[in-house]
Amino acid sequence: MSAGRLHPSSPGFLRLYGLAFLFFSANSVLTVMLPLLSSQEGFGEAEIGLMMGSYMLTCMLLRPLAGQLIGRHGPLAVMRWLLAAHAVSLALYAVAGAEQFTGLRIVQGAVTAFFSMTMQTGIVEGLEERDRAQGLSLYTLSTMVPSLIGPIVAVELWQNGDRLLLAAVLLALALLPLLLGLGAPLARRGAADRSYTLLDLGRSLRQVRGSRPLQASMAVMLCASFGFGATATFLPLSMMKDGSGHSGLYLMLQGAVVVACRFVLRKRIPSDGSWSGPLVSGLMLCAAAGFAMLALSGSLGDWVYVSALFGGLAMALLYPTLVTYLSFALPGPSKYVLLGLFLSSYDLGFSLGGLGMGWLVQASSYSTMYAACALISLVGCAAALRHGAARERGAAGSAPERGAAGSAGERGVDGSAGASERGVAASAPERGADGSAGERGAAADAAASGDGHPPVR
């Protein structure tokens, strides 16, 4: 290992994983707590949807700026400033009323955009290539573990009704990351050539029309994240109002499924560059089934918790499956910028789920909202199947031209074999140092994080 490089399990990086856990613990508590407090103070669903949707929308819009500043000033300097802003925003949550929540949520979204990109830049810069997949996988796990305990803590705090206890919890989550992050093992100098600018984003938008893999993946992710965003925003309110279940227990179960699937099934994610139509469409059907069960929660009783299993499975596998596919299917010169654009589709769908469904709930009911999410998921399933059928037609049409060449190597040279065979011929650093499917899948996230700076989901 070269000088200055650390191991993913070294004390310095364990400190980074602990920092990520504490940082996202605050968000897991606030995601459940804020809608409940706002509803208690008389806010309608449309206002709550605006408040919660503004978080991810701000995160999406400020990611290019975050990449610029990290490239200019270095991860360590940016981390220190953002942790100070994080501490101030959480301290203000402790004393603010519902009228100030939207503004604080915007600040929190900006801080999260900088934090996720700073962490991943630090991991990529601080580890050898062969260790980056493992480091990013551990970072991803540390961001998901808070979903196991945060919702339960939030519901208990809300039911307790003690604002002083809530203030104490928020202040602890404000100060601990600040103390832990001041000496984080992050690079002091920036790398200006690794920034993701608004100009890059504008150029990449013009490339979407010519990239069917990107079009299909963005359509699927928009449909899925729309439902995920609506559920994250309104599930605590819907279960509180109709008494269909315990939202903290539901979200904890869903988070447990996400963590377990990411770990147990990490080597099952296709990593040969092929479009996994049955898997992607199956995951969208799982999401649709979960939303449909929530729409019928009033008559399902405790069986409503089964929908958490369906939703958790879709959340766990859909993003890594799509980003791994795109890491092979997208052209090399603009790969990372286009991957960043794909990630923006997740952020956009998630924010629109909260923004748009609030109006629908006010005009109808929560059951109607969940039914609409199920239908949108079916649209995403249809997009996945359509892309698979188009790829099969394209492969069949180009087969006669490839017949004379015969070998996989010749097909890879002339490009007619498509993304699947180009993926098989991908370089070892791109697919993972040890060649395992799980490491290759994680390495796709590492590649995305290296230049385009999209955060790991």
Short mmCIF file of C-alpha atoms in Angstrom, two decimals:
data_model
loop_
_atom_site.label_atom_id
_atom_site.label_comp_id
_atom_site.label_asym_id
_atom_site.label_seq_id
_atom_site.Cartn_x
_atom_site.Cartn_y
_atom_site.Cartn_z
CA MET A 1 0.00 0.00 0.00
CA SER A 2 1.33 3.38 -0.98
CA ALA A 3 2.21 6.04 1.53
CA GLY A 4 -0.74 8.00 2.85
CA ARG A 5 -3.27 5.31 1.93
CA LEU A 6 -5.34 3.59 4.64
CA HIS A 7 -7.23 0.31 4.85
CA PRO A 8 -11.08 0.31 4.86
CA SER A 9 -11.07 -1.19 8.37
CA SER A 10 -8.37 1.11 9.78
CA PRO A 11 -9.28 3.26 12.83
CA GLY A 12 -9.47 6.38 10.68
CA PHE A 13 -12.03 4.92 8.33
CA LEU A 14 -14.00 3.34 11.16
CA ARG A 15 -14.24 6.89 12.44
CA LEU A 16 -15.67 7.99 9.09
CA TYR A 17 -18.28 5.21 9.18
CA GLY A 18 -19.26 6.25 12.70
CA LEU A 19 -19.53 9.84 11.50
CA ALA A 20 -21.86 8.78 8.68
CA PHE A 21 -23.98 6.79 11.13
CA LEU A 22 -24.42 9.76 13.45
CA PHE A 23 -25.06 12.21 10.60
CA PHE A 24 -27.82 10.14 9.00
CA SER A 25 -29.31 9.20 12.37
CA ALA A 26 -30.51 12.78 12.67
CA ASN A 27 -32.25 12.60 9.31
CA SER A 28 -33.88 9.24 10.10
CA VAL A 29 -35.38 10.78 13.24
CA LEU A 30 -36.48 14.02 11.59
CA THR A 31 -38.04 12.28 8.56
CA VAL A 32 -40.60 10.69 10.89
CA MET A 33 -40.79 13.43 13.50
CA LEU A 34 -41.36 16.53 11.37
CA PRO A 35 -44.58 15.42 9.61
CA LEU A 36 -46.06 14.36 12.96
CA LEU A 37 -45.16 17.65 14.66
CA SER A 38 -46.36 19.71 11.70
CA SER A 39 -49.69 17.89 11.54
CA GLN A 40 -50.06 18.38 15.29
CA GLU A 41 -49.69 22.13 14.77
CA GLY A 42 -52.38 22.20 12.07
CA PHE A 43 -50.39 21.95 8.83
CA GLY A 44 -52.08 20.22 5.89
CA GLU A 45 -50.65 17.43 3.79
CA ALA A 46 -49.75 19.76 0.92
CA GLU A 47 -47.68 21.97 3.24
CA ILE A 48 -46.03 18.93 4.81
CA GLY A 49 -45.24 17.52 1.37
CA LEU A 50 -43.61 20.82 0.38
CA MET A 51 -41.56 20.85 3.55
CA MET A 52 -40.33 17.27 3.22
CA GLY A 53 -39.84 17.36 -0.57
CA SER A 54 -37.68 20.45 -0.36
CA TYR A 55 -34.95 18.42 1.38
CA MET A 56 -34.14 16.08 -1.49
CA LEU A 57 -34.78 18.73 -4.14
CA THR A 58 -32.20 21.01 -2.52
CA CYS A 59 -29.78 18.12 -2.25
CA MET A 60 -30.13 17.45 -5.97
CA LEU A 61 -29.70 21.07 -7.04
CA LEU A 62 -26.66 21.76 -4.88
CA ARG A 63 -24.69 18.62 -5.67
CA PRO A 64 -22.86 20.28 -8.62
CA LEU A 65 -21.85 23.19 -6.38
CA ALA A 66 -20.69 20.76 -3.71
CA GLY A 67 -18.48 19.01 -6.25
CA GLN A 68 -16.98 22.34 -7.29
CA LEU A 69 -16.15 23.43 -3.76
CA ILE A 70 -14.74 20.05 -2.77
CA GLY A 71 -12.53 20.12 -5.84
CA ARG A 72 -11.34 23.62 -5.00
CA HIS A 73 -10.87 23.50 -1.22
CA GLY A 74 -10.47 19.80 -0.43
CA PRO A 75 -12.71 17.37 1.49
CA LEU A 76 -11.39 18.17 4.99
CA ALA A 77 -12.08 21.91 4.87
CA VAL A 78 -15.55 21.37 3.40
CA MET A 79 -16.33 18.70 6.01
CA ARG A 80 -15.50 21.03 8.90
CA TRP A 81 -17.76 23.80 7.60
CA LEU A 82 -20.66 21.50 6.75
CA LEU A 83 -20.57 19.79 10.17
CA ALA A 84 -20.74 23.23 11.80
CA ALA A 85 -23.77 24.07 9.63
CA HIS A 86 -25.28 20.67 10.48
CA ALA A 87 -24.90 21.33 14.20
CA VAL A 88 -26.49 24.78 13.91
CA SER A 89 -29.46 23.48 11.90
CA LEU A 90 -30.18 20.68 14.38
CA ALA A 91 -29.91 23.11 17.29
CA LEU A 92 -32.46 25.34 15.56
CA TYR A 93 -34.81 22.37 15.06
CA ALA A 94 -34.82 21.95 18.83
CA VAL A 95 -36.34 25.41 19.38
CA ALA A 96 -38.16 26.10 16.09
CA GLY A 97 -41.85 25.83 15.37
CA ALA A 98 -43.45 24.16 12.36
CA GLU A 99 -43.37 27.47 10.46
CA GLN A 100 -39.57 27.30 10.33
CA PHE A 101 -39.28 23.61 9.43
CA THR A 102 -39.30 24.18 5.65
CA GLY A 103 -36.39 26.61 5.79
CA LEU A 104 -34.42 24.31 8.07
CA ARG A 105 -35.20 21.36 5.82
CA ILE A 106 -33.69 23.26 2.88
CA VAL A 107 -30.54 23.94 4.92
CA GLN A 108 -30.39 20.27 5.89
CA GLY A 109 -30.69 19.23 2.24
CA ALA A 110 -27.78 21.50 1.33
CA VAL A 111 -25.65 20.08 4.15
CA THR A 112 -26.48 16.52 3.10
CA ALA A 113 -25.45 17.21 -0.50
CA PHE A 114 -22.03 18.37 0.70
CA PHE A 115 -21.67 15.60 3.28
CA SER A 116 -22.38 12.65 0.99
CA MET A 117 -20.05 13.91 -1.71
CA THR A 118 -17.31 14.85 0.74
CA MET A 119 -17.42 11.41 2.35
CA GLN A 120 -17.25 9.54 -0.92
CA THR A 121 -14.51 11.77 -2.28
CA GLY A 122 -12.54 11.14 0.89
CA ILE A 123 -13.01 7.39 0.65
CA VAL A 124 -12.04 7.24 -3.01
CA GLU A 125 -8.99 9.44 -2.47
CA GLY A 126 -7.90 7.72 0.74
CA LEU A 127 -8.00 4.08 -0.40
CA GLU A 128 -6.17 2.01 -2.96
CA GLU A 129 -8.23 1.04 -5.99
CA ARG A 130 -8.53 -2.55 -4.81
CA ASP A 131 -10.00 -1.36 -1.46
CA ARG A 132 -12.43 1.28 -2.73
CA ALA A 133 -15.34 -1.10 -3.31
CA GLN A 134 -15.10 -2.41 0.24
CA GLY A 135 -14.77 1.10 1.68
CA LEU A 136 -17.81 2.39 -0.20
CA SER A 137 -19.82 -0.70 0.76
CA LEU A 138 -19.06 -0.13 4.44
CA TYR A 139 -19.95 3.55 4.05
CA THR A 140 -23.26 2.61 2.41
CA LEU A 141 -24.02 0.22 5.26
CA SER A 142 -23.28 2.91 7.84
CA THR A 143 -25.78 5.26 6.16
CA MET A 144 -28.51 2.60 6.19
CA VAL A 145 -28.17 1.33 9.77
CA PRO A 146 -29.83 4.49 11.23
CA SER A 147 -33.06 3.46 9.48
CA LEU A 148 -33.25 0.52 11.91
CA ILE A 149 -33.50 2.66 15.04
CA GLY A 150 -34.31 6.22 13.98
CA PRO A 151 -38.04 5.71 13.21
CA ILE A 152 -38.69 3.95 16.52
CA VAL A 153 -36.88 6.71 18.42
CA ALA A 154 -38.84 9.38 16.54
CA VAL A 155 -42.25 7.84 17.26
CA GLU A 156 -41.38 7.35 20.94
CA LEU A 157 -40.24 10.97 21.21
CA TRP A 158 -43.42 12.21 19.57
CA GLN A 159 -45.68 10.07 21.75
CA ASN A 160 -43.78 11.22 24.83
CA GLY A 161 -44.49 14.82 23.90
CA ASP A 162 -41.51 16.19 25.83
CA ARG A 163 -39.88 18.87 23.67
CA LEU A 164 -36.96 19.13 26.10
CA LEU A 165 -36.13 15.46 25.53
CA LEU A 166 -36.36 16.00 21.77
CA ALA A 167 -34.07 19.01 22.08
CA ALA A 168 -31.55 16.94 24.06
CA VAL A 169 -31.52 14.19 21.41
CA LEU A 170 -31.08 16.69 18.58
CA LEU A 171 -28.30 18.55 20.40
CA ALA A 172 -26.48 15.26 20.99
CA LEU A 173 -26.79 14.40 17.28
CA ALA A 174 -25.51 17.90 16.47
CA LEU A 175 -22.41 17.85 18.67
CA LEU A 176 -21.20 14.26 18.34
CA PRO A 177 -20.63 14.39 14.53
CA LEU A 178 -18.89 17.74 14.93
CA LEU A 179 -16.46 16.34 17.50
CA LEU A 180 -15.91 13.13 15.54
CA GLY A 181 -15.40 14.85 12.19
CA LEU A 182 -12.89 17.54 13.12
CA GLY A 183 -9.98 15.11 12.85
CA ALA A 184 -11.40 12.96 10.07
CA PRO A 185 -8.79 11.31 7.78
CA LEU A 186 -9.74 13.34 4.71
CA ALA A 187 -7.55 14.97 2.08
CA ARG A 188 -6.65 18.61 2.71
CA ARG A 189 -6.16 19.47 -0.95
CA GLY A 190 -8.80 19.42 -3.65
CA ALA A 191 -8.75 17.87 -7.09
CA ALA A 192 -10.27 20.43 -9.43
CA ASP A 193 -10.35 18.00 -12.34
CA ARG A 194 -12.81 15.82 -10.46
CA SER A 195 -15.61 18.33 -10.04
CA TYR A 196 -19.07 17.92 -11.48
CA THR A 197 -20.21 21.30 -12.79
CA LEU A 198 -23.54 22.72 -13.89
CA LEU A 199 -22.04 23.02 -17.37
CA ASP A 200 -21.34 19.27 -17.30
CA LEU A 201 -24.94 18.68 -16.26
CA GLY A 202 -26.25 20.83 -19.11
CA ARG A 203 -24.14 18.96 -21.63
CA SER A 204 -25.22 15.60 -20.25
CA LEU A 205 -28.90 16.51 -20.57
CA ARG A 206 -28.44 16.69 -24.34
CA GLN A 207 -27.05 13.14 -24.33
CA VAL A 208 -30.11 11.59 -22.67
CA ARG A 209 -32.06 11.47 -25.93
CA GLY A 210 -29.39 9.35 -27.60
CA SER A 211 -28.91 6.89 -24.73
CA ARG A 212 -31.64 4.28 -24.44
CA PRO A 213 -30.02 2.62 -21.40
CA LEU A 214 -30.02 5.94 -19.55
CA GLN A 215 -33.59 6.75 -20.64
CA ALA A 216 -34.90 3.40 -19.41
CA SER A 217 -32.97 3.50 -16.13
CA MET A 218 -34.07 7.05 -15.37
CA ALA A 219 -37.71 6.20 -16.13
CA VAL A 220 -37.61 3.20 -13.80
CA MET A 221 -35.85 5.12 -11.04
CA LEU A 222 -38.20 8.11 -11.29
CA CYS A 223 -41.24 5.84 -10.92
CA ALA A 224 -39.77 3.92 -7.99
CA SER A 225 -38.36 6.90 -6.09
CA PHE A 226 -41.64 8.80 -6.51
CA GLY A 227 -43.38 6.14 -4.43
CA PHE A 228 -40.51 5.89 -1.97
CA GLY A 229 -40.63 9.64 -1.39
CA ALA A 230 -44.39 9.68 -0.87
CA THR A 231 -44.16 6.79 1.59
CA ALA A 232 -41.29 8.32 3.56
CA THR A 233 -43.23 11.57 3.87
CA PHE A 234 -46.75 10.39 4.63
CA LEU A 235 -46.53 6.91 6.15
CA PRO A 236 -46.22 8.21 9.76
CA LEU A 237 -49.27 10.42 9.23
CA SER A 238 -51.39 7.80 7.48
CA MET A 239 -50.76 5.13 10.11
CA MET A 240 -51.38 7.60 12.91
CA LYS A 241 -54.69 8.77 11.45
CA ASP A 242 -56.20 5.42 10.45
CA GLY A 243 -54.61 3.31 13.19
CA SER A 244 -53.43 0.72 10.68
CA GLY A 245 -50.06 0.08 12.32
CA HIS A 246 -47.01 1.45 14.08
CA SER A 247 -45.05 3.58 11.63
CA GLY A 248 -41.82 3.28 13.60
CA LEU A 249 -42.03 -0.51 13.56
CA TYR A 250 -42.93 -0.51 9.86
CA LEU A 251 -39.99 1.68 8.86
CA MET A 252 -37.61 -0.25 11.11
CA LEU A 253 -38.70 -3.52 9.46
CA GLN A 254 -38.31 -2.00 6.01
CA GLY A 255 -34.84 -0.71 6.93
CA ALA A 256 -33.85 -4.15 8.23
CA VAL A 257 -34.87 -5.70 4.91
CA VAL A 258 -32.81 -3.12 3.00
CA VAL A 259 -29.70 -3.74 5.11
CA ALA A 260 -30.07 -7.53 5.02
CA CYS A 261 -30.66 -7.65 1.26
CA ARG A 262 -27.76 -5.31 0.50
CA PHE A 263 -25.48 -7.59 2.51
CA VAL A 264 -26.81 -11.09 1.74
CA LEU A 265 -27.67 -10.52 -1.94
CA ARG A 266 -24.76 -8.23 -2.84
CA LYS A 267 -23.14 -10.96 -4.95
CA ARG A 268 -26.39 -11.66 -6.79
CA ILE A 269 -26.57 -8.25 -8.45
CA PRO A 270 -25.78 -8.75 -12.16
CA SER A 271 -22.41 -7.26 -12.99
CA ASP A 272 -21.76 -8.33 -16.58
CA GLY A 273 -23.23 -5.24 -18.22
CA SER A 274 -26.44 -6.95 -19.34
CA TRP A 275 -29.91 -5.50 -18.84
CA SER A 276 -31.61 -7.62 -16.17
CA GLY A 277 -35.16 -7.09 -17.36
CA PRO A 278 -36.79 -9.82 -15.25
CA LEU A 279 -35.02 -8.63 -12.10
CA VAL A 280 -35.76 -4.91 -12.61
CA SER A 281 -39.39 -5.51 -13.58
CA GLY A 282 -39.76 -7.94 -10.68
CA LEU A 283 -38.46 -5.33 -8.25
CA MET A 284 -40.92 -2.78 -9.63
CA LEU A 285 -43.71 -5.31 -9.13
CA CYS A 286 -42.54 -5.73 -5.53
CA ALA A 287 -42.74 -1.96 -5.06
CA ALA A 288 -46.23 -1.89 -6.62
CA ALA A 289 -47.37 -4.75 -4.36
CA GLY A 290 -46.07 -2.91 -1.31
CA PHE A 291 -47.89 0.30 -2.22
CA ALA A 292 -51.08 -1.64 -3.04
CA MET A 293 -51.02 -3.28 0.39
CA LEU A 294 -50.64 0.11 2.03
CA ALA A 295 -53.67 1.31 0.05
CA LEU A 296 -55.62 -1.58 1.64
CA SER A 297 -54.05 -1.20 5.07
CA GLY A 298 -57.37 -0.51 6.75
CA SER A 299 -58.57 -4.03 5.99
CA LEU A 300 -55.30 -5.95 6.25
CA GLY A 301 -54.58 -5.56 9.95
CA ASP A 302 -51.10 -6.72 10.92
CA TRP A 303 -50.57 -8.11 7.43
CA VAL A 304 -49.78 -4.56 6.36
CA TYR A 305 -46.24 -5.12 7.63
CA VAL A 306 -45.70 -7.57 4.77
CA SER A 307 -45.67 -4.54 2.47
CA ALA A 308 -42.51 -3.39 4.28
CA LEU A 309 -40.81 -6.56 3.02
CA PHE A 310 -41.80 -5.81 -0.58
CA GLY A 311 -40.79 -2.16 -0.35
CA GLY A 312 -37.51 -2.96 1.38
CA LEU A 313 -36.55 -5.51 -1.27
CA ALA A 314 -37.18 -2.99 -4.06
CA MET A 315 -35.26 -0.24 -2.24
CA ALA A 316 -32.31 -2.51 -1.54
CA LEU A 317 -31.68 -3.91 -5.02
CA LEU A 318 -33.10 -1.52 -7.60
CA TYR A 319 -30.51 1.26 -7.30
CA PRO A 320 -27.35 -0.91 -7.26
CA THR A 321 -28.73 -3.01 -10.14
CA LEU A 322 -29.36 0.01 -12.34
CA VAL A 323 -26.16 1.89 -11.52
CA THR A 324 -24.07 -1.24 -12.13
CA TYR A 325 -25.73 -1.71 -15.53
CA LEU A 326 -25.14 1.92 -16.47
CA SER A 327 -21.50 1.76 -15.42
CA PHE A 328 -21.01 -0.62 -18.36
CA ALA A 329 -23.62 0.66 -20.81
CA LEU A 330 -22.74 4.37 -20.81
CA PRO A 331 -19.93 5.74 -23.01
CA GLY A 332 -16.58 6.19 -21.25
CA PRO A 333 -15.89 9.91 -21.83
CA SER A 334 -19.18 11.03 -20.27
CA LYS A 335 -19.92 8.04 -18.04
CA TYR A 336 -19.55 9.73 -14.67
CA VAL A 337 -21.49 12.84 -15.55
CA LEU A 338 -24.34 10.71 -16.94
CA LEU A 339 -24.27 8.57 -13.80
CA GLY A 340 -24.62 11.77 -11.81
CA LEU A 341 -27.62 12.68 -13.93
CA PHE A 342 -29.13 9.26 -13.27
CA LEU A 343 -28.72 9.82 -9.55
CA SER A 344 -30.46 13.17 -9.92
CA SER A 345 -33.49 11.28 -11.25
CA TYR A 346 -33.68 9.45 -7.91
CA ASP A 347 -33.51 12.71 -5.98
CA LEU A 348 -36.08 14.34 -8.27
CA GLY A 349 -38.54 11.45 -8.01
CA PHE A 350 -38.16 11.26 -4.24
CA SER A 351 -38.80 14.98 -3.80
CA LEU A 352 -41.76 14.98 -6.22
CA GLY A 353 -43.31 12.12 -4.29
CA GLY A 354 -43.60 14.34 -1.26
CA LEU A 355 -44.40 17.53 -3.17
CA GLY A 356 -47.04 16.07 -5.47
CA MET A 357 -48.79 13.53 -3.30
CA GLY A 358 -49.54 16.03 -0.57
CA TRP A 359 -52.04 17.73 -2.86
CA LEU A 360 -53.56 14.38 -3.83
CA VAL A 361 -54.02 13.37 -0.18
CA GLN A 362 -55.75 16.67 0.62
CA ALA A 363 -58.09 16.19 -2.35
CA SER A 364 -58.81 12.50 -1.72
CA SER A 365 -57.26 10.10 0.82
CA TYR A 366 -54.12 8.23 1.78
CA SER A 367 -55.48 5.07 0.17
CA THR A 368 -55.78 6.91 -3.14
CA MET A 369 -52.23 8.18 -2.79
CA TYR A 370 -50.81 4.68 -2.24
CA ALA A 371 -52.88 3.32 -5.13
CA ALA A 372 -51.45 6.04 -7.37
CA CYS A 373 -47.92 5.06 -6.26
CA ALA A 374 -48.70 1.45 -7.17
CA LEU A 375 -49.86 2.47 -10.65
CA ILE A 376 -46.75 4.61 -11.19
CA SER A 377 -44.60 1.63 -10.18
CA LEU A 378 -46.37 -0.46 -12.82
CA VAL A 379 -45.45 2.19 -15.38
CA GLY A 380 -41.83 1.73 -14.32
CA CYS A 381 -42.22 -2.03 -14.71
CA ALA A 382 -43.52 -1.52 -18.24
CA ALA A 383 -40.54 0.74 -19.04
CA ALA A 384 -38.16 -1.99 -17.87
CA LEU A 385 -39.87 -4.64 -20.00
CA ARG A 386 -39.97 -2.33 -23.01
CA HIS A 387 -36.25 -1.65 -22.79
CA GLY A 388 -35.54 -5.37 -22.52
CA ALA A 389 -37.64 -6.10 -25.60
CA ALA A 390 -35.89 -3.32 -27.54
CA ARG A 391 -32.49 -4.75 -26.64
CA GLU A 392 -33.55 -8.22 -27.80
CA ARG A 393 -34.74 -6.83 -31.11
CA GLY A 394 -31.48 -4.92 -31.52
CA ALA A 395 -29.43 -8.01 -30.72
CA ALA A 396 -31.43 -10.09 -33.19
CA GLY A 397 -30.99 -7.48 -35.92
CA SER A 398 -27.24 -7.26 -35.48
CA ALA A 399 -26.68 -11.05 -35.20
CA PRO A 400 -26.12 -11.62 -38.97
CA GLU A 401 -23.47 -8.89 -39.02
CA ARG A 402 -21.67 -10.54 -36.12
CA GLY A 403 -21.90 -14.04 -37.54
CA ALA A 404 -18.69 -13.83 -39.54
CA ALA A 405 -16.72 -12.39 -36.67
CA GLY A 406 -17.73 -15.17 -34.31
CA SER A 407 -15.48 -14.44 -31.38
CA ALA A 408 -16.44 -12.36 -28.37
CA GLY A 409 -13.27 -10.37 -28.75
CA GLU A 410 -14.16 -9.32 -32.33
CA ARG A 411 -17.65 -8.41 -31.24
CA GLY A 412 -16.25 -6.26 -28.49
CA VAL A 413 -14.04 -4.40 -30.98
CA ASP A 414 -16.73 -3.49 -33.46
CA GLY A 415 -19.20 -2.67 -30.70
CA SER A 416 -22.16 -4.58 -32.12
CA ALA A 417 -22.43 -6.98 -29.23
CA GLY A 418 -23.99 -4.35 -27.02
CA ALA A 419 -23.38 -3.45 -23.41
CA SER A 420 -23.57 -7.01 -22.16
CA GLU A 421 -20.48 -8.23 -23.98
CA ARG A 422 -18.65 -4.96 -23.56
CA GLY A 423 -19.27 -5.39 -19.83
CA VAL A 424 -17.60 -8.80 -19.85
CA ALA A 425 -14.54 -7.25 -21.42
CA ALA A 426 -14.45 -4.39 -18.92
CA SER A 427 -11.21 -3.74 -17.12
CA ALA A 428 -10.47 -5.28 -13.72
CA PRO A 429 -10.33 -1.95 -11.86
CA GLU A 430 -13.78 -1.06 -13.19
CA ARG A 431 -15.32 -4.39 -12.28
CA GLY A 432 -13.61 -5.00 -8.96
CA ALA A 433 -10.16 -6.15 -7.99
CA ASP A 434 -11.08 -9.64 -6.86
CA GLY A 435 -13.56 -10.36 -9.66
CA SER A 436 -16.52 -11.24 -7.43
CA ALA A 437 -19.98 -10.09 -8.46
CA GLY A 438 -20.57 -8.26 -5.21
CA GLU A 439 -17.31 -6.34 -5.39
CA ARG A 440 -17.94 -5.48 -9.03
CA GLY A 441 -21.33 -4.08 -8.13
CA ALA A 442 -19.81 -1.97 -5.40
CA ALA A 443 -17.00 -0.93 -7.70
CA ALA A 444 -19.57 0.56 -10.03
CA ASP A 445 -20.60 2.84 -7.19
CA ALA A 446 -16.96 3.53 -6.53
CA ALA A 447 -16.47 4.53 -10.15
CA ALA A 448 -19.51 6.75 -10.00
CA SER A 449 -18.25 8.36 -6.85
CA GLY A 450 -14.75 8.88 -8.17
CA ASP A 451 -15.41 11.54 -10.77
CA GLY A 452 -19.08 12.38 -10.94
CA HIS A 453 -19.49 12.35 -7.16
CA PRO A 454 -22.99 10.83 -7.02
CA PRO A 455 -23.65 9.57 -3.49
CA VAL A 456 -24.00 5.89 -2.78
CA ARG A 457 -27.56 4.82 -2.00
#
